[in-house]
CSV table of C-alpha atoms in Angstrom, one decimal:
chain,number,residue,atom,x,y,z
A,119,MET,CA,-34.9,-60.0,-114.2
A,120,GLY,CA,-31.4,-58.5,-114.0
A,121,THR,CA,-29.0,-58.9,-111.1
A,122,SER,CA,-29.6,-55.3,-109.8
A,123,GLU,CA,-33.3,-55.9,-109.8
A,124,ARG,CA,-32.9,-59.2,-107.9
A,125,ARG,CA,-30.7,-57.5,-105.4
A,126,SER,CA,-33.1,-54.6,-104.9
A,127,GLY,CA,-35.8,-57.2,-104.2
A,128,GLU,CA,-33.6,-59.0,-101.7
A,129,GLU,CA,-32.8,-55.8,-99.9
A,130,LEU,CA,-36.5,-54.8,-99.7
A,131,ASP,CA,-37.3,-58.2,-98.2
A,132,ARG,CA,-34.6,-57.8,-95.5
A,133,HIS,CA,-35.7,-54.2,-95.0
A,134,ASP,CA,-39.3,-55.4,-94.4
A,135,ALA,CA,-38.0,-58.2,-92.2
A,136,VAL,CA,-36.4,-55.8,-89.8
A,137,GLY,CA,-39.6,-53.9,-89.3
A,138,ALA,CA,-41.7,-57.1,-89.0
A,139,ARG,CA,-39.4,-58.5,-86.3
A,140,MET,CA,-39.5,-55.2,-84.5
A,141,ARG,CA,-43.3,-55.4,-84.3
A,142,GLN,CA,-43.1,-59.1,-83.3
A,143,PHE,CA,-40.6,-58.4,-80.4
A,144,ARG,CA,-42.5,-55.3,-79.3
A,145,LYS,CA,-45.8,-57.3,-79.0
A,146,GLU,CA,-44.0,-60.1,-77.2
A,147,ARG,CA,-42.9,-57.5,-74.6
A,148,GLY,CA,-46.4,-56.2,-74.4
A,149,LEU,CA,-45.3,-52.7,-75.5
A,150,THR,CA,-47.3,-50.2,-77.5
A,151,LEU,CA,-45.5,-48.0,-80.1
A,152,ARG,CA,-45.7,-45.2,-77.5
A,153,GLY,CA,-44.1,-47.4,-74.9
A,154,LEU,CA,-41.3,-48.4,-77.3
A,155,ALA,CA,-40.8,-44.8,-78.3
A,156,THR,CA,-40.4,-43.8,-74.6
A,157,HIS,CA,-37.9,-46.6,-73.9
A,158,SER,CA,-35.9,-46.1,-77.1
A,159,GLY,CA,-35.9,-42.4,-77.4
A,160,LEU,CA,-37.2,-42.6,-81.0
A,161,SER,CA,-40.5,-41.0,-82.2
A,162,ILE,CA,-43.7,-43.0,-82.5
A,163,GLY,CA,-44.1,-41.9,-86.1
A,164,PHE,CA,-40.7,-43.1,-87.1
A,165,LEU,CA,-41.0,-46.5,-85.3
A,166,SER,CA,-44.4,-47.0,-87.0
A,167,GLN,CA,-42.9,-46.3,-90.4
A,168,VAL,CA,-40.1,-48.8,-89.8
A,169,GLU,CA,-42.5,-51.5,-88.7
A,170,ARG,CA,-44.6,-51.0,-91.8
A,171,GLY,CA,-41.5,-51.1,-94.1
A,172,ILE,CA,-41.9,-47.5,-95.1
A,173,SER,CA,-38.6,-46.3,-93.5
A,174,SER,CA,-35.3,-47.9,-92.8
A,175,ILE,CA,-33.5,-47.7,-89.5
A,176,GLY,CA,-29.8,-47.3,-88.9
A,177,LEU,CA,-27.9,-49.8,-86.7
A,178,THR,CA,-27.3,-47.3,-83.9
A,179,ALA,CA,-31.1,-46.5,-83.7
A,180,LEU,CA,-31.9,-50.2,-84.0
A,181,ASN,CA,-29.5,-50.8,-81.1
A,182,SER,CA,-31.7,-48.4,-79.0
A,183,VAL,CA,-34.8,-50.4,-80.0
A,184,ALA,CA,-33.0,-53.7,-79.3
A,185,THR,CA,-32.0,-52.5,-75.8
A,186,ALA,CA,-35.6,-51.4,-75.1
A,187,LEU,CA,-36.9,-54.8,-76.2
A,188,ASP,CA,-34.1,-56.8,-74.4
A,189,ARG,CA,-32.9,-58.3,-77.7
A,190,SER,CA,-29.6,-58.3,-79.6
A,191,VAL,CA,-29.4,-56.3,-82.9
A,192,ALA,CA,-28.6,-59.5,-84.8
A,193,GLU,CA,-32.0,-61.0,-83.9
A,194,PHE,CA,-33.7,-58.3,-86.1
A,195,PHE,CA,-32.1,-59.8,-89.3
A,196,ASN,CA,-33.3,-62.9,-91.1
A,197,ASP,CA,-29.8,-63.8,-92.0
A,198,ALA,CA,-28.3,-63.2,-88.6
A,199,PRO,CA,-25.1,-65.3,-88.0
A,200,PRO,CA,-25.5,-68.4,-85.8
A,201,GLU,CA,-24.4,-68.2,-82.2
A,202,GLU,CA,-21.4,-70.6,-82.8
A,203,GLU,CA,-19.0,-68.8,-85.1
A,204,THR,CA,-16.1,-70.6,-86.8
A,205,GLU,CA,-12.7,-69.9,-85.3
A,206,GLU,CA,-11.2,-69.2,-88.7
A,207,GLU,CA,-13.7,-66.6,-89.8
A,208,HIS,CA,-14.9,-64.7,-86.7
A,209,ALA,CA,-13.2,-65.7,-83.4
A,210,PRO,CA,-9.9,-64.2,-82.3
A,211,VAL,CA,-6.9,-66.2,-83.5
A,212,SER,CA,-6.1,-68.7,-80.8
A,213,HIS,CA,-2.5,-67.6,-80.1
A,214,LEU,CA,-3.5,-63.9,-79.7
A,215,PRO,CA,-4.5,-62.4,-76.4
A,216,SER,CA,-8.2,-61.7,-75.8
A,217,HIS,CA,-7.7,-57.9,-76.2
A,218,PHE,CA,-6.6,-58.3,-79.9
A,219,THR,CA,-8.3,-59.7,-83.0
A,220,LEU,CA,-7.0,-60.0,-86.5
A,221,THR,CA,-9.3,-59.9,-89.6
A,222,ARG,CA,-7.9,-60.8,-93.0
A,223,SER,CA,-9.3,-59.2,-96.2
A,224,ALA,CA,-10.0,-62.7,-97.6
A,225,THR,CA,-12.1,-63.7,-94.6
A,226,ALA,CA,-15.8,-63.8,-95.2
A,227,ALA,CA,-17.3,-60.8,-93.4
A,228,THR,CA,-20.8,-60.7,-91.9
A,229,GLU,CA,-23.1,-58.2,-93.6
A,230,TYR,CA,-26.4,-56.7,-92.4
A,231,ILE,CA,-28.8,-54.8,-94.7
A,232,SER,CA,-31.4,-52.3,-93.4
A,233,GLY,CA,-33.1,-50.3,-96.0
A,234,GLN,CA,-30.6,-48.3,-98.1
A,235,GLN,CA,-27.7,-49.2,-95.9
A,236,THR,CA,-25.5,-52.3,-96.0
A,237,TYR,CA,-23.2,-52.8,-93.0
A,238,ARG,CA,-20.1,-55.0,-93.2
A,239,MET,CA,-18.4,-56.0,-89.9
A,240,LEU,CA,-14.7,-55.2,-90.0
A,241,SER,CA,-13.6,-57.0,-86.9
A,242,ALA,CA,-14.3,-60.2,-84.9
A,243,ARG,CA,-15.7,-60.0,-81.4
A,244,GLY,CA,-13.2,-59.3,-78.6
A,245,PRO,CA,-14.2,-59.4,-74.9
A,246,ASN,CA,-12.2,-56.4,-74.0
A,247,LEU,CA,-12.8,-54.3,-77.1
A,248,VAL,CA,-15.4,-51.5,-77.2
A,249,LEU,CA,-15.3,-50.1,-80.8
A,250,GLU,CA,-17.6,-51.3,-83.5
A,251,PRO,CA,-15.8,-50.7,-86.9
A,252,LEU,CA,-18.0,-51.0,-90.0
A,253,LEU,CA,-17.8,-50.5,-93.7
A,254,VAL,CA,-21.1,-48.9,-94.7
A,255,HIS,CA,-22.6,-48.8,-98.3
A,256,ILE,CA,-25.4,-46.2,-98.5
A,257,ALA,CA,-27.6,-46.5,-101.6
A,258,PRO,CA,-29.2,-43.4,-103.0
A,259,GLY,CA,-32.8,-42.6,-102.3
A,260,GLY,CA,-35.0,-43.9,-99.5
A,261,LYS,CA,-36.7,-41.9,-96.8
A,262,ARG,CA,-34.5,-39.6,-94.7
A,263,GLU,CA,-34.4,-40.4,-91.0
A,264,ASN,CA,-35.1,-37.9,-88.3
A,265,SER,CA,-32.1,-36.8,-86.3
A,266,TYR,CA,-31.7,-38.5,-82.9
A,267,GLY,CA,-29.2,-38.9,-80.1
A,268,HIS,CA,-28.1,-42.0,-78.3
A,269,ALA,CA,-25.4,-43.2,-75.9
A,270,GLY,CA,-21.8,-43.5,-77.3
A,271,GLU,CA,-19.5,-41.9,-79.7
A,272,GLU,CA,-19.1,-42.3,-83.5
A,273,PHE,CA,-16.7,-41.5,-86.4
A,274,ALA,CA,-17.4,-41.6,-90.1
A,275,PHE,CA,-14.9,-41.3,-93.0
A,276,VAL,CA,-16.1,-41.1,-96.6
A,277,LEU,CA,-14.3,-43.3,-99.0
A,278,GLU,CA,-16.5,-42.9,-102.1
A,279,GLY,CA,-19.4,-40.7,-103.0
A,280,GLU,CA,-21.0,-38.0,-100.9
A,281,LEU,CA,-22.8,-38.0,-97.6
A,282,LEU,CA,-25.2,-35.4,-96.1
A,283,TYR,CA,-24.5,-35.5,-92.4
A,284,GLU,CA,-26.7,-33.5,-90.0
A,285,VAL,CA,-25.3,-32.7,-86.6
A,286,ASP,CA,-27.3,-30.7,-84.0
A,287,GLY,CA,-29.5,-29.2,-86.8
A,288,VAL,CA,-26.7,-28.2,-89.1
A,289,GLU,CA,-26.1,-30.0,-92.4
A,290,HIS,CA,-22.6,-30.9,-93.6
A,291,ARG,CA,-21.8,-32.3,-97.0
A,292,LEU,CA,-19.0,-34.8,-96.8
A,293,HIS,CA,-16.8,-35.7,-99.8
A,294,PRO,CA,-14.2,-38.5,-100.2
A,295,GLY,CA,-11.5,-37.9,-97.5
A,296,ASP,CA,-13.9,-35.9,-95.2
A,297,SER,CA,-14.8,-37.2,-91.8
A,298,VAL,CA,-17.0,-36.4,-88.8
A,299,HIS,CA,-16.5,-37.4,-85.2
A,300,LEU,CA,-19.0,-36.7,-82.5
A,301,ARG,CA,-20.5,-37.7,-79.2
A,302,SER,CA,-23.6,-39.6,-80.2
A,303,THR,CA,-25.8,-37.9,-77.6
A,304,VAL,CA,-25.9,-34.9,-80.0
A,305,PRO,CA,-28.9,-35.3,-82.4
A,306,HIS,CA,-27.6,-36.4,-85.8
A,307,SER,CA,-28.5,-38.3,-89.0
A,308,MET,CA,-27.0,-39.1,-92.4
A,309,PHE,CA,-28.5,-39.4,-95.8
A,310,ASN,CA,-27.3,-40.0,-99.4
A,311,ASP,CA,-29.1,-37.5,-101.6
A,312,THR,CA,-27.0,-38.3,-104.7
A,313,ASP,CA,-27.6,-40.8,-107.5
A,314,ARG,CA,-24.7,-43.1,-106.6
A,315,VAL,CA,-23.7,-45.4,-103.7
A,316,THR,CA,-21.7,-43.8,-100.9
A,317,THR,CA,-19.1,-45.8,-99.0
A,318,VAL,CA,-18.1,-44.9,-95.5
A,319,VAL,CA,-15.9,-46.3,-92.8
A,320,SER,CA,-17.8,-46.0,-89.6
A,321,VAL,CA,-16.6,-46.6,-86.0
A,322,VAL,CA,-19.1,-46.4,-83.2
A,323,THR,CA,-19.4,-47.2,-79.5
A,324,PRO,CA,-20.8,-49.1,-77.8
A,325,ARG,CA,-20.5,-52.4,-79.8
A,326,LEU,CA,-23.8,-53.3,-81.5
A,327,PHE,CA,-23.3,-57.0,-81.9
């Protein structure tokens, strides 16, 4: 089996794990799919597909689910980082104030995989910081998510590839150098309908982790 095949298998396992944990946490809370849909603002059909591993779920939508289930987003991933993070890799540098973090390119970054999307965290946690900067790799294919709105604000800048970004029912095709900035309460979704990986710098509020 080649490297790409092994990676695809690993991504599928993590994809399935997110849905499995969603089902587990939902049942622990005693919620039906309808109840979770009501609390998260996502459709019953979509949540059912995520739980069964048919559809992937983006981090912002997953944050809505996590909030509804009183969980952190990190708990939905098998390879979630431990609570105690090393000072060198994740915590703010000791001589810097709490409102400032510094992340070096050589520092190992935490990554999360959900379906076609791989999210790389671009900054350490800071108690007085509200932005969540991410480097997102979106693989081609997969099932397109329904548009949805949620609290916050977001910005996406395409580095490589193309991205189909729907905002309030209107589709916009983004190429390298293009960007979109919106209040997240407006229904929106993004999808890679090409045959190559798309890389995007994404900044969202509130913080997801």
